[in-house]
Each structure stands twice: as structure tokens, then as C-alpha cells.
Amino acid sequence: MVRVYTIASGKGGTGKTTVTVNLGTSLARLGKETYVMDADIGMANLGLILGLEDAPVTLHEVLAGRARVSDAIYEGPGGLKVVPSGISLQGFQQADPERLKDVMKELVNRCEFLIIDAPAGISRDGVIPLAIADAVILVVNPELSSLVDALKTKILTEVVGGKIQGAILNRVGADKTDFVNQKVEKVLGVEILGTIPEDPNIRRAASFKTPVVLKYPTSPAARAIRQIAAGLAGCPIDEKVEEQKDGFIDRFARALFRGRR
Ligand code: ADP
Ligand code: MG
């Protein structure tokens, strides 16, 4: 059974792209044929954080009717397949988000999981991914503005005929997990699929254009994300993981990010 999930939040910067890339990589590592697609066609950065910023054909060209979907699929980390979006303004203007559903249908024939990184906001390109997925996963930070925006996104999803799977709480302080979980579950009225702590390893890994679940798989954030992926895939968490060896540049980056959030 193919599952198409849209990762949405309403608010920018909650961790949608981080969750998309790391959930996708975790599912691929569990042996599931997994694709991620950057539907944030105005502020694309999924390709950027995977080192695919120079991809010659992107979702922009596909949505403009100038390229085939198959030409916009790239090899990502850990066996993940990636459909990045372009970063040019002109490409964004020429892209027709109405074509997203056709792209999705074509990708669904190739995989077991398709994860769509949605843009923030409620523009047309933001709403279509909410409607076309099997289910929407909300990424929420433990702050009021994020919660309110997630609630709006939930309502919007229901208005356009979409379905909410649940919410992922991201950037939670280590001491507050249970309290925040209960509050958010109550306010949003959706199941909490998992909690990802605030963890500087996410940024450290991003600076190497490598998902944290590969770079630092035993870090608190990576463990949390791998746990959520296992839940979606219906299998136990993959315990056979190895930290990638830190080279000189890694050690330099760690020194740089030490103490920073
Ligand atoms: P969005 O796609 O929703 O705009 P991003 O995934 O780009 O958000 O994340 C925004 C920033 O927050 C990035 O710099 C990312 O590395 C950082 N970030 C996301 N989640 C966490 C976390 N759990 N701990 C620390 N930093 C995080
Ligand atoms: Mg993003």
C-alpha cells in the first residue's frame, strides 16, 4: 500500500524540511522505497540541504510542462529518491501547482512512501499538497503562534477534503515533553505521532548536507525521528546504526556549533 504524506505547518521554520528529509531517509533505511518531493516551490530548500542545488531539471520545469517527472528524480542519501524544486523566481512564476496531482500520481507508481514538503502559508501552492495526500502530518513547535497556525492548517486541510494523520512536536525542551504533548494534543485535537527534541546535532548534520539520522543516528533527534518512521512503516526501529566518523571538518563544525542553538 502506497502512503502519500504531506508535511505541513502553516508557519515557516517549524522543521518541515528537516522532518521530510529525515523521515524519508529513515523509511528508506528501513527498506521502504521512499521518495521526497519539495512542493515548497517558492522557497525551495530541500534540494539545498541535500546538496542538490545544481540539479538541472527540477519540479519547476515539470510543473511548467517543460520536463518529465522521471527527469527530476535524483539519488538522495541512504537510498532515498528526491524530487527537488528550483530556486529561481522565474521558475516559480512559470510553475503551475495544479499539475502537482499528476506528478504525485506518477511518483506513487514508483514507491511505497511519498513524502511531500509543503510550503508555509495558505496560498494555492500551499493548499494543493494538503488536498492531494493520503494524509497530512503537522509539524508543530511548542509555542502559541505555531500551535495557532497548525490549527488553521488542520481546519484548512479538512475544508479542502484532506485528512490529518497527526502532529509531530519539534524542538521540544528535554524536560517538558509530557506536559507539552498533552497540551498540544488537547488544543489541536489530533494524535501526537512523536516528539523531536531541540538538538544542535540537526544543524551540525545539515552543515554537511547529510540528514541527522545518517550523520548522528544515535543523537536524541535522530532517535526520535527514526522512531516516528518505524511507527509509520509499522516495523521496529532500526537499531543497526553507526555514527559516521568525524573527520577534521566535522570536529571543526562541532567546535563552531558548540553551545549554539
Ligand atoms: P521549515 O521547513 O518548516 O521552514 P526547517 O526544517 O528548514 O523548517 O528548519 C528551520 C531551522 O530549524 C533549520 O535551521 C533547522 O536546522 C532547525 N531545526 C529544525 N528542527 C530542529 C531541532 N529539533 N533542533 C534544532 N534545530 C532544528
Ligand atoms: Mg522548508
JSON list of C-alpha atoms and ligand atoms in Angstrom, two decimals, residues 16-17 40 43 45 117-118, ligand 2:
[
{"chain": "A", "resi": 16, "resn": "LYS", "atom": "CA", "xyz": [9.04, 20.69, 7.88]},
{"chain": "A", "resi": 17, "resn": "THR", "atom": "CA", "xyz": [12.00, 20.24, 5.57]},
{"chain": "A", "resi": 40, "resn": "ASP", "atom": "CA", "xyz": [7.69, 24.45, -1.41]},
{"chain": "A", "resi": 43, "resn": "MET", "atom": "CA", "xyz": [11.14, 28.90, -1.08]},
{"chain": "A", "resi": 45, "resn": "ASN", "atom": "CA", "xyz": [15.39, 24.33, 0.24]},
{"chain": "A", "resi": 117, "resn": "ASP", "atom": "CA", "xyz": [7.40, 19.00, 1.89]},
{"chain": "A", "resi": 118, "resn": "ALA", "atom": "CA", "xyz": [4.69, 21.68, 1.85]},
{"chain": "B", "resi": 2, "resn": "MG", "atom": "MG", "xyz": [11.18, 24.19, 4.44]}
]
